[in-house]
PDB file of C-alpha atoms in Angstrom:
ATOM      1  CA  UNK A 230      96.361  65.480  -1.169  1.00  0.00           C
ATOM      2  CA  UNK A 231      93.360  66.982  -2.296  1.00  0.00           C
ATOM      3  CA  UNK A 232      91.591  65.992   0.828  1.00  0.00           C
ATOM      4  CA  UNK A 233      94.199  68.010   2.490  1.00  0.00           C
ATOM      5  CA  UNK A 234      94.005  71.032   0.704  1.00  0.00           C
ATOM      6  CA  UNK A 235      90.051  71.584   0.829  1.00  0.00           C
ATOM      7  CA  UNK A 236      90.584  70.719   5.326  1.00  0.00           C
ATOM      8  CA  UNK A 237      93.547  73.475   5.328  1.00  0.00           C
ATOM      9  CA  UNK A 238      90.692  75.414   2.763  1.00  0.00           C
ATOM     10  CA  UNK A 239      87.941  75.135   5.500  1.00  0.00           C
ATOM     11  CA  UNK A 240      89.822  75.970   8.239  1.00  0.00           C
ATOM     12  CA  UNK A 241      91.471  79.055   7.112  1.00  0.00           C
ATOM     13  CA  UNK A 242      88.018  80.098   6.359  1.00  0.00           C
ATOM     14  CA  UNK A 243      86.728  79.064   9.832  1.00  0.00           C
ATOM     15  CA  UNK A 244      89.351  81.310  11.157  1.00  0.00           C
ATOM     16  CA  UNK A 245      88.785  84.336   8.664  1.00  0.00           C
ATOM     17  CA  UNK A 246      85.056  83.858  10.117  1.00  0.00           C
ATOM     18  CA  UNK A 247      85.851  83.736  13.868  1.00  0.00           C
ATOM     19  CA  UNK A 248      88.265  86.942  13.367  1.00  0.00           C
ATOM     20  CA  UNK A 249      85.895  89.211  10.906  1.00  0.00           C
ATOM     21  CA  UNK A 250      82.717  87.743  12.179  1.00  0.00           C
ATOM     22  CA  UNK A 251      82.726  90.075  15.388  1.00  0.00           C
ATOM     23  CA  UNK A 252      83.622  93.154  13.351  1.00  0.00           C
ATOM     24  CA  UNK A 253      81.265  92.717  11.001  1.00  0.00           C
ATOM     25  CA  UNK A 254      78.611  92.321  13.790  1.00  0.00           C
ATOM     26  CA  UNK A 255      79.458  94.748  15.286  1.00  0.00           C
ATOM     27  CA  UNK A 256      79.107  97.308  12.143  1.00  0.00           C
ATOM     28  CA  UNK A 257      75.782  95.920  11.590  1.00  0.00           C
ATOM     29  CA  UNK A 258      74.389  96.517  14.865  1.00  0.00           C
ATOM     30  CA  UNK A 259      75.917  99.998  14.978  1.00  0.00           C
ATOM     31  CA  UNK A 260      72.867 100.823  12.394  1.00  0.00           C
ATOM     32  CA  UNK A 261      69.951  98.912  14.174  1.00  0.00           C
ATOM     33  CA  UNK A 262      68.054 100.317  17.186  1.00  0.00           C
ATOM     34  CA  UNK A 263      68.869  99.950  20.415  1.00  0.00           C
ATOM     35  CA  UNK A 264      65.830  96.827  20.846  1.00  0.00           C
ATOM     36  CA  UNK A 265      67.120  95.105  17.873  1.00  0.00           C
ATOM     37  CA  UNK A 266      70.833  94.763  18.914  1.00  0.00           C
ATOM     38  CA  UNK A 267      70.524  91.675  20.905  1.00  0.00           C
ATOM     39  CA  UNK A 268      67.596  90.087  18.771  1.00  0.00           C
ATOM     40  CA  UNK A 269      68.065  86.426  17.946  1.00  0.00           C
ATOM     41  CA  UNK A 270      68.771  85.489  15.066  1.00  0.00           C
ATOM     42  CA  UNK A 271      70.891  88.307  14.789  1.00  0.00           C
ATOM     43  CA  UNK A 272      70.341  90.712  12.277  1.00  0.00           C
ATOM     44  CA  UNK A 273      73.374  90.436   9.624  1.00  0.00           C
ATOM     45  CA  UNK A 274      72.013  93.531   7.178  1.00  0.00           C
ATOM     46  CA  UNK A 275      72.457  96.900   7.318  1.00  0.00           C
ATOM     47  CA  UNK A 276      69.785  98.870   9.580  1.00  0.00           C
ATOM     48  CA  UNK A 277      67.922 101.900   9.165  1.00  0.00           C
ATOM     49  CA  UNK A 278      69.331 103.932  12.380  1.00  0.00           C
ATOM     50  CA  UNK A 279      72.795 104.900  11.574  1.00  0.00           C
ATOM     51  CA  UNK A 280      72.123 108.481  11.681  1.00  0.00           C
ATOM     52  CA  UNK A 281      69.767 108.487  14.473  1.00  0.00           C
ATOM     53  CA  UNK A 282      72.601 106.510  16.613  1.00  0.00           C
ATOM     54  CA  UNK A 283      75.108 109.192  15.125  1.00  0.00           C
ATOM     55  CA  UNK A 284      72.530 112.206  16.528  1.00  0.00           C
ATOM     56  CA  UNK A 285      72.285 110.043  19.881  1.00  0.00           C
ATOM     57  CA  UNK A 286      75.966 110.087  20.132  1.00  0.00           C
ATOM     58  CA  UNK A 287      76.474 113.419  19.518  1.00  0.00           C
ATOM     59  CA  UNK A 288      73.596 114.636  22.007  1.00  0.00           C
ATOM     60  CA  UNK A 289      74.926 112.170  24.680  1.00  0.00           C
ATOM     61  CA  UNK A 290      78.846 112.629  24.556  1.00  0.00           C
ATOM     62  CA  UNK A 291      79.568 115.714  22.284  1.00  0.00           C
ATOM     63  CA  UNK A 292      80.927 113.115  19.467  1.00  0.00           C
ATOM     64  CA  UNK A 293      82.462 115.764  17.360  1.00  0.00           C
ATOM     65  CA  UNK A 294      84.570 117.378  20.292  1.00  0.00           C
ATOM     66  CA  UNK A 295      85.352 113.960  21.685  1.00  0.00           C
ATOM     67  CA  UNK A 296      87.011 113.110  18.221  1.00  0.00           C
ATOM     68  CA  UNK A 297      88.951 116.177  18.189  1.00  0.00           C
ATOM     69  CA  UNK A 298      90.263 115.274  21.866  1.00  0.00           C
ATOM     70  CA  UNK A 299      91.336 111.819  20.563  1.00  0.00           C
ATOM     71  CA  UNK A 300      92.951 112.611  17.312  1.00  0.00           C
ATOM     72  CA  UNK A 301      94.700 115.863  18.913  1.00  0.00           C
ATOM     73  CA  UNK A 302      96.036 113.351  21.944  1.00  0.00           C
ATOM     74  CA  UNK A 303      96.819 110.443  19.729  1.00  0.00           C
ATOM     75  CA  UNK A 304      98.623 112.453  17.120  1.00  0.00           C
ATOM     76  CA  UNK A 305     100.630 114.570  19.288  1.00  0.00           C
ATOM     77  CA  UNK A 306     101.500 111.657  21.284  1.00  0.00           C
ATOM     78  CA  UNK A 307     102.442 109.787  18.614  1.00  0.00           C
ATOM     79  CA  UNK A 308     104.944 112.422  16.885  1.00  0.00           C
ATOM     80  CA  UNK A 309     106.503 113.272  20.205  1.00  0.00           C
ATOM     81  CA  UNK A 310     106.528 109.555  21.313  1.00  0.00           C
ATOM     82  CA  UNK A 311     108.749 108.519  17.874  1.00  0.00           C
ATOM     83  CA  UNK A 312     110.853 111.737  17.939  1.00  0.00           C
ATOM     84  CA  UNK A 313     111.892 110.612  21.527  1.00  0.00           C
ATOM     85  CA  UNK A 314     112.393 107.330  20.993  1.00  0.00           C
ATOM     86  CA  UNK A 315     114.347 108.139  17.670  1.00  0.00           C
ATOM     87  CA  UNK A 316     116.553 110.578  19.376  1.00  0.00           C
ATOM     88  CA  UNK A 317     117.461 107.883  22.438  1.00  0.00           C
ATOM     89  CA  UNK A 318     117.328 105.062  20.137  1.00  0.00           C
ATOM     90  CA  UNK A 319     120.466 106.832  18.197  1.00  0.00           C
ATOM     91  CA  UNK A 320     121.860 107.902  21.148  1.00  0.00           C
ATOM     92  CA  UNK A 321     121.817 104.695  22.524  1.00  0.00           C
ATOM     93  CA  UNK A 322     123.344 102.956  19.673  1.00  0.00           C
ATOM     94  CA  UNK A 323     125.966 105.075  17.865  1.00  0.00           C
ATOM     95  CA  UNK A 324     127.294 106.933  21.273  1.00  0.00           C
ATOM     96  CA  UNK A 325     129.556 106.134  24.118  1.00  0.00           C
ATOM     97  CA  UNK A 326     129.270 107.492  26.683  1.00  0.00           C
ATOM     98  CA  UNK A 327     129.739 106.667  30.680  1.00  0.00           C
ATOM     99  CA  UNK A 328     127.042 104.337  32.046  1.00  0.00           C
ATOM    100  CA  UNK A 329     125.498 104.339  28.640  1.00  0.00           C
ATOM    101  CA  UNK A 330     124.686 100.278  29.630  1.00  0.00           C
ATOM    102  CA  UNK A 331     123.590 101.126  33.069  1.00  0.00           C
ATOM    103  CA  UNK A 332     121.263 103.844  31.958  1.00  0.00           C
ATOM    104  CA  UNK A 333     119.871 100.976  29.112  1.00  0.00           C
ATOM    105  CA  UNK A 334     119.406  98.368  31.745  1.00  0.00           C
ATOM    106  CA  UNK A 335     117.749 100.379  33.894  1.00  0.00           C
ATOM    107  CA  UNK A 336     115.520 101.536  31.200  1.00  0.00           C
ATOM    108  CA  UNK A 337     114.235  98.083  30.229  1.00  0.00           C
ATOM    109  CA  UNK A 338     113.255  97.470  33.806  1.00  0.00           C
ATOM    110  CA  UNK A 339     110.692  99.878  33.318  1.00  0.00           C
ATOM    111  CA  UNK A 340     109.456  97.517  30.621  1.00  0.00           C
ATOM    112  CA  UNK A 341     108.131  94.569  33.694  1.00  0.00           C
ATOM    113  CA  UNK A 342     106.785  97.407  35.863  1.00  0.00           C
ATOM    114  CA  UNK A 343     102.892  97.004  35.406  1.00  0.00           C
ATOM    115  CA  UNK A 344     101.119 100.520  34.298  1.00  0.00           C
ATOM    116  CA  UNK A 345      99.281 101.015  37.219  1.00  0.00           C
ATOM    117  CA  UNK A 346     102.186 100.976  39.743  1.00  0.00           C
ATOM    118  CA  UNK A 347     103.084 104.410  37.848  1.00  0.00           C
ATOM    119  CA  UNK A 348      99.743 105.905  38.545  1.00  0.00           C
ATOM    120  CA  UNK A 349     100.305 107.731  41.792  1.00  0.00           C
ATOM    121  CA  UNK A 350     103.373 109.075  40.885  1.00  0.00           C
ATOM    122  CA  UNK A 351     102.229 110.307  37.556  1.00  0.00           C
ATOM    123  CA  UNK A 352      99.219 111.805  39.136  1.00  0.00           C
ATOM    124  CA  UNK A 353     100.794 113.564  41.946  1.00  0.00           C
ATOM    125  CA  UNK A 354     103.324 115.053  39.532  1.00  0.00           C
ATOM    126  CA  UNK A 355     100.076 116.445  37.676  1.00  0.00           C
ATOM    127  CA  UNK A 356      98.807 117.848  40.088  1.00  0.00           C
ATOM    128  CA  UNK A 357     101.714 119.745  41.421  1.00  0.00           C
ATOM    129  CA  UNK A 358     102.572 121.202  37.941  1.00  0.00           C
ATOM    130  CA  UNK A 359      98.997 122.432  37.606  1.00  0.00           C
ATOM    131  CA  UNK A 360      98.004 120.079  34.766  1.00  0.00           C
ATOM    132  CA  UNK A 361      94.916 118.081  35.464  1.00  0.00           C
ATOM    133  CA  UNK A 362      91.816 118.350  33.620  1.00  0.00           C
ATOM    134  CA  UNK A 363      94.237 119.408  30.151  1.00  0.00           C
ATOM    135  CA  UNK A 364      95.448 118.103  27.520  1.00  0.00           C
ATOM    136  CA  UNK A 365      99.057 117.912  28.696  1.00  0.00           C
ATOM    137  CA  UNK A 366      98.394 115.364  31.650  1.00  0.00           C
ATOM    138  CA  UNK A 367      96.862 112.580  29.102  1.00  0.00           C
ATOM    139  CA  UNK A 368     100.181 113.269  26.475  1.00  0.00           C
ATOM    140  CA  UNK A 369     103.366 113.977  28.394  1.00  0.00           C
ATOM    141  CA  UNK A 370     102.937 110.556  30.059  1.00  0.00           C
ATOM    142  CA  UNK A 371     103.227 108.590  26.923  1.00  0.00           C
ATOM    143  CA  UNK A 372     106.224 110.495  25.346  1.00  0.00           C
ATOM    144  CA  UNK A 373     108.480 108.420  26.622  1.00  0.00           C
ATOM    145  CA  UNK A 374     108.056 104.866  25.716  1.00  0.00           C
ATOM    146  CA  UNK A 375     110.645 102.392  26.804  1.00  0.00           C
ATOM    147  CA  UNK A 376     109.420  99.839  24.277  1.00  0.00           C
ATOM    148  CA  UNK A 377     110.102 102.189  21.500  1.00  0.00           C
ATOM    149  CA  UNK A 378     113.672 103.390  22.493  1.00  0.00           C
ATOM    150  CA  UNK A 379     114.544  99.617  22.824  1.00  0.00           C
ATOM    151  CA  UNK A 380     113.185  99.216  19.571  1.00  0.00           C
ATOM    152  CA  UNK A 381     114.911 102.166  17.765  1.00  0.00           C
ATOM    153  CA  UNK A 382     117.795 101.315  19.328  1.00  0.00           C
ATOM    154  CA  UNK A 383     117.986  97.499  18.136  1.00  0.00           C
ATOM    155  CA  UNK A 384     116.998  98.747  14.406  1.00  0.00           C
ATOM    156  CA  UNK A 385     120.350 101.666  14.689  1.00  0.00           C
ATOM    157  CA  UNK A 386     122.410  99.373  16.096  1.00  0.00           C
ATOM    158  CA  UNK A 387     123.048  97.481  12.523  1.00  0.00           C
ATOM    159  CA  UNK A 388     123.727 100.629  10.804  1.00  0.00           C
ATOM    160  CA  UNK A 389     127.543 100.513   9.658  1.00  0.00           C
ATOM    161  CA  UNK A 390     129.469 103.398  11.305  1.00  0.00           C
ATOM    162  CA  UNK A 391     131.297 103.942   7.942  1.00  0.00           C
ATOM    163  CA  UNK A 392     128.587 105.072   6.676  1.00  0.00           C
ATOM    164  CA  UNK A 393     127.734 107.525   9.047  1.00  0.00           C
ATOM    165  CA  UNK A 394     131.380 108.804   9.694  1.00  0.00           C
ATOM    166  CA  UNK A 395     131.483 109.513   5.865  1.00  0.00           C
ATOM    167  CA  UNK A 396     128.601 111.905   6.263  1.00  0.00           C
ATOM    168  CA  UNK A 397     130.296 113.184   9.377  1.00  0.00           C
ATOM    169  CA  UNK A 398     133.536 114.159   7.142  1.00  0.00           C
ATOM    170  CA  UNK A 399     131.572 115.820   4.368  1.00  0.00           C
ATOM    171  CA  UNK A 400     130.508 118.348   6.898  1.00  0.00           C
ATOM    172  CA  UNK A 401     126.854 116.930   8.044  1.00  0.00           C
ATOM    173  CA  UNK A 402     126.404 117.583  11.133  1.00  0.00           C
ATOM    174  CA  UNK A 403     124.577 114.997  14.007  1.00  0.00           C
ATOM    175  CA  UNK A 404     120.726 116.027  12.907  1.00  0.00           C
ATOM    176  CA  UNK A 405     121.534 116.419   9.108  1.00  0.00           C
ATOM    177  CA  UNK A 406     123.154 112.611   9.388  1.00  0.00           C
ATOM    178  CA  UNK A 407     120.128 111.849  11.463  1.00  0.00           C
ATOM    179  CA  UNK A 408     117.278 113.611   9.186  1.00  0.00           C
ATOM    180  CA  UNK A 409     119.119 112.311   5.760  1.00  0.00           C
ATOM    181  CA  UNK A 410     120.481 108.907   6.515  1.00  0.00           C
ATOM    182  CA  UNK A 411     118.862 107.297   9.703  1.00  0.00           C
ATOM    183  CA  UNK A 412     115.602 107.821   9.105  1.00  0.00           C
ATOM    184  CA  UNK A 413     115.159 106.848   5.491  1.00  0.00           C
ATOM    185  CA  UNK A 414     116.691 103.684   6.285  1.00  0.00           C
ATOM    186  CA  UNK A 415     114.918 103.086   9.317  1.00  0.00           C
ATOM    187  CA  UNK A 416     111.507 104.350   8.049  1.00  0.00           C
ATOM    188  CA  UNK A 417     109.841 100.608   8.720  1.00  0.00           C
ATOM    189  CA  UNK A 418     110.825 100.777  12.101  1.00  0.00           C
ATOM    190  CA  UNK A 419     109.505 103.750  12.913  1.00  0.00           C
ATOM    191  CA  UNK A 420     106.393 103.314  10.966  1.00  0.00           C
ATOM    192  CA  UNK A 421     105.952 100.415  13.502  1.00  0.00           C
ATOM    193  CA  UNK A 422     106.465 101.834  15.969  1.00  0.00           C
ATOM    194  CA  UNK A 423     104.231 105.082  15.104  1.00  0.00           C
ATOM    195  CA  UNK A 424     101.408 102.768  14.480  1.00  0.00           C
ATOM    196  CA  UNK A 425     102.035 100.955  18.198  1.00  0.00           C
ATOM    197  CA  UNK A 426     102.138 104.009  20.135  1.00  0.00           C
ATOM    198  CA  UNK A 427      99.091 105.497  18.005  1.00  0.00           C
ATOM    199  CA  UNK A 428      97.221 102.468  18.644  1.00  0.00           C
ATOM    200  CA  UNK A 429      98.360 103.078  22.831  1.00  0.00           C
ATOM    201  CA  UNK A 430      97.380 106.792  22.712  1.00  0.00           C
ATOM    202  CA  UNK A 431      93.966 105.965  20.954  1.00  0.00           C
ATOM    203  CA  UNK A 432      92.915 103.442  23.233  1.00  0.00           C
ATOM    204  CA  UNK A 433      94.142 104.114  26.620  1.00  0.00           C
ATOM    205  CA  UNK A 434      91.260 104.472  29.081  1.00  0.00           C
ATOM    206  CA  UNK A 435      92.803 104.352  32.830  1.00  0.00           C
ATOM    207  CA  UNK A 436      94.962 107.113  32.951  1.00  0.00           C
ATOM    208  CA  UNK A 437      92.246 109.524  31.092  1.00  0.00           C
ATOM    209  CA  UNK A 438      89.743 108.344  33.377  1.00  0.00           C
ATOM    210  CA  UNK A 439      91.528 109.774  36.314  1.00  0.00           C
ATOM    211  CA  UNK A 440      93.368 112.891  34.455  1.00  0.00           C
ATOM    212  CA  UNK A 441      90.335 114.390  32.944  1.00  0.00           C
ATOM    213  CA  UNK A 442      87.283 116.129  35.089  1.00  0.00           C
ATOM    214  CA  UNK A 443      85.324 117.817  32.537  1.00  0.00           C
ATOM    215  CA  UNK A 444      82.958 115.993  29.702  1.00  0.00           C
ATOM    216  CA  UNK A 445      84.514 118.400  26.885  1.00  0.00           C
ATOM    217  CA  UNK A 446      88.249 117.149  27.385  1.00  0.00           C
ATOM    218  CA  UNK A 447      87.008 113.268  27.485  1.00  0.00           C
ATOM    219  CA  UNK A 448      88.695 111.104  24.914  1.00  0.00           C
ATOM    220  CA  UNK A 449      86.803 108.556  22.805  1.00  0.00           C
ATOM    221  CA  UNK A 450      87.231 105.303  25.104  1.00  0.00           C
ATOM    222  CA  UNK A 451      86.792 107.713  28.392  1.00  0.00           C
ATOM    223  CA  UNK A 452      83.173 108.958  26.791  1.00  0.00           C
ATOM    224  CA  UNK A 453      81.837 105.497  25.589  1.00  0.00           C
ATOM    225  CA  UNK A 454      82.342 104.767  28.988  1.00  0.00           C
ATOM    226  CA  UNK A 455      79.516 107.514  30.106  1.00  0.00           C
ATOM    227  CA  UNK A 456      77.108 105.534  28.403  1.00  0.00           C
ATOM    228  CA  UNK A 457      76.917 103.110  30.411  1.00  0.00           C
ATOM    229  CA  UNK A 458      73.533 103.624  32.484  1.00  0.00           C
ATOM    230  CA  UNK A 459      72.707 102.580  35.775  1.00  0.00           C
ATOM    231  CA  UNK A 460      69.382 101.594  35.053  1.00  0.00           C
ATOM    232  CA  UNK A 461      69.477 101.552  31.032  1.00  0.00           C
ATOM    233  CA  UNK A 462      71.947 101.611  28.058  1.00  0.00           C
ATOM    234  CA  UNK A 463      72.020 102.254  24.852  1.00  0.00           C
ATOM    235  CA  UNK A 464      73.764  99.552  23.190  1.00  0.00           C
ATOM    236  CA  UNK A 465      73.448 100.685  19.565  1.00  0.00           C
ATOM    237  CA  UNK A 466      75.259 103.672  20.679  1.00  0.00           C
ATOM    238  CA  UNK A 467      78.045 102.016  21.862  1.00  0.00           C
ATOM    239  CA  UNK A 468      78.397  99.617  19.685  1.00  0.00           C
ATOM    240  CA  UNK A 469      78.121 103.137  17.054  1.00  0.00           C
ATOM    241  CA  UNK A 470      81.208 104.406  19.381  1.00  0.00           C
ATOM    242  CA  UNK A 471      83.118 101.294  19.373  1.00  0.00           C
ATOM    243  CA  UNK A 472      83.200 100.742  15.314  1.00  0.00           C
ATOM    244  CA  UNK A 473      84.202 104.510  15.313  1.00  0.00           C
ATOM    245  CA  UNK A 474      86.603 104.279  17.645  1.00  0.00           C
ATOM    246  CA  UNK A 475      88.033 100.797  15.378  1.00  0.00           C
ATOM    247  CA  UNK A 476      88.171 102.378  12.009  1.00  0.00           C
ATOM    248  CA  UNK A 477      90.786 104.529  11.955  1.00  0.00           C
ATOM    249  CA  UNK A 478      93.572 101.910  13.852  1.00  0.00           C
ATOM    250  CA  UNK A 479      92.150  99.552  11.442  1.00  0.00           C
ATOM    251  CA  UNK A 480      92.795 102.074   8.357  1.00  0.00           C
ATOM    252  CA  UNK A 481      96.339 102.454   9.960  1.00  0.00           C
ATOM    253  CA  UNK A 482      96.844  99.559   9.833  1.00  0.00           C
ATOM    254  CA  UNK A 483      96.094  98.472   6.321  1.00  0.00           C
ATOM    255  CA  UNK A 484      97.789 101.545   4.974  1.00  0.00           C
ATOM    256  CA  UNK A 485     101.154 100.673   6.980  1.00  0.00           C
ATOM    257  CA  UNK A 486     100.734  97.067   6.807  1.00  0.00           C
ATOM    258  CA  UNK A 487     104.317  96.204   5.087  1.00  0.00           C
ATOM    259  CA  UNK A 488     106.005  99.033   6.607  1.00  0.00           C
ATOM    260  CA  UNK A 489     105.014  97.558  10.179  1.00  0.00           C
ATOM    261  CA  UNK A 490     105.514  94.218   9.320  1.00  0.00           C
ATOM    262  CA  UNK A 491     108.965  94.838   7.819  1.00  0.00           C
ATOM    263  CA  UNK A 492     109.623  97.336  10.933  1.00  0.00           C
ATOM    264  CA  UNK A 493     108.762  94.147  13.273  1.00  0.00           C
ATOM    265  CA  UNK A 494     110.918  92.132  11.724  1.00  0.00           C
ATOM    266  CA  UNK A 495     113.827  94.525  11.390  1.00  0.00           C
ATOM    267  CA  UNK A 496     113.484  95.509  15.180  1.00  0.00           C
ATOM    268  CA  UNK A 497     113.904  91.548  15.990  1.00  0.00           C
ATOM    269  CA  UNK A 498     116.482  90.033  13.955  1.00  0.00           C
ATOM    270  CA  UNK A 499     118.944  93.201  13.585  1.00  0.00           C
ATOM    271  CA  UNK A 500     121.695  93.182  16.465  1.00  0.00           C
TER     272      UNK A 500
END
């Protein structure tokens, strides 16, 4: 038994190695120079270069405006995104109305379509309304998110009607029921689902790539992609821009841990 327990012992820490090995790597070559990153062994301590990477970074990419583009299209996707999704989700659930089922069915089938098949159209659309190169082509795409309205609506759907009706007959109307009942209640579901589509609006690359023309609207991922040089790169400074880009989905995620696993769980089992 006790042969058991120090095996189970070892390989949980063999795992807890393979998954924070990388990361912390990768923080400790963020602060080397760029000769030193791919030195073997690998150097494991803290370097002397953090700052000089960080004035690299900024000289190369603009870091500070690049941040602003991320958080400003991450956050405002992310609000819009789980108002959306919150609104349809209830809709879904707690209404009837005609071909109510038809219009769910056909919005899960958007679920198996693959991104890029939804490129064209959304670019052409763009571009007729006047939008490329801004800040509205790389957000109004990701308002809607099937995923999360399927979600929402899965969570709502266990909500007793009782409950809601007796709010209905004090007077509440449809948004007071919704801002002082729903939501409470639901508030690890949609703190999932805020952290999924944050974690989407962070990191998406494609769709930025071909939206945005100038340097100063780049996002984080579309920037660290600049660095890469024909003839020579960088890698410190990449490796700088990746851990920056990491820590704050990372933060997210440790600060909403129980909220998004409770949210996953309540989004699977409720029906």
């Amino acid at each position: 038994m006790k042969r058991r327990s120090v095996l189970f012992t070892l390989l949980l820490a063999g795992a807890f190695g393979l998954c924070v090995g990388p990361f912390y790597w990768l923080a400790m070559a963020a602060t080397q120079k760029n000769s030193d990153v791919f030195s073997w062994p690998p150097k494991l301590l803290p370097g002397g270069h953090l700052m000089e990477n960080l004035q690299g970074l900024q000289d190369s990419i603009g870091l500070t405006r690049v941040l602003f583009n991320t958080v400003l299209v991450a956050g405002v996707q992310t609000a819009g995104a789980v108002v959306v999704s919150v609104l349809a989700g209830y809709a879904f659930a707690k209404f009837e109305f005609r071909g109510r089922n038809l219009f769910f069915v056909l919005l899960l089938s958007t679920l198996v379509l693959p991104d890029t098949v939804m490129l064209i159209p959304i670019f052409e659309m763009m571009m007729k309304l006047g939008l490329i190169d801004s800040y509205q082509s790389v957000i109004l795409p990701g308002l809607v998110t099937p995923f999360g309205i399927f979600l929402m609506r899965q969570a709502l759907r266990s909500m007793p009607n009782e409950l809601l009706d007796a709010a209905r007959v004090d007077g509440a109307g449809e948004l007071r029921v919704l801002w002082r009942i729903v939501i409470p209640v639901n508030r690890p579901v949609i703190a999932a689902l805020a952290l999924f589509v944050f974690l989407g609006g962070w990191n998406q690359f494609v769709w930025p790539l071909i939206a945005l023309r100038s340097p100063d609207m780049y996002t984080l991922p579309v920037a660290t992609a600049t660095l890469q040089g024909l003839a020579t790169t960088n890698y410190a400074q990449v490796l700088l821009a990746a851990a920056i880009a990491a820590i704050p989905v990372m933060a997210l995620f440790l600060v909403l841990q129980r909220q998004f696993i409770s949210g996953l769980l309540a989004g699977a089992t409720k029906e």
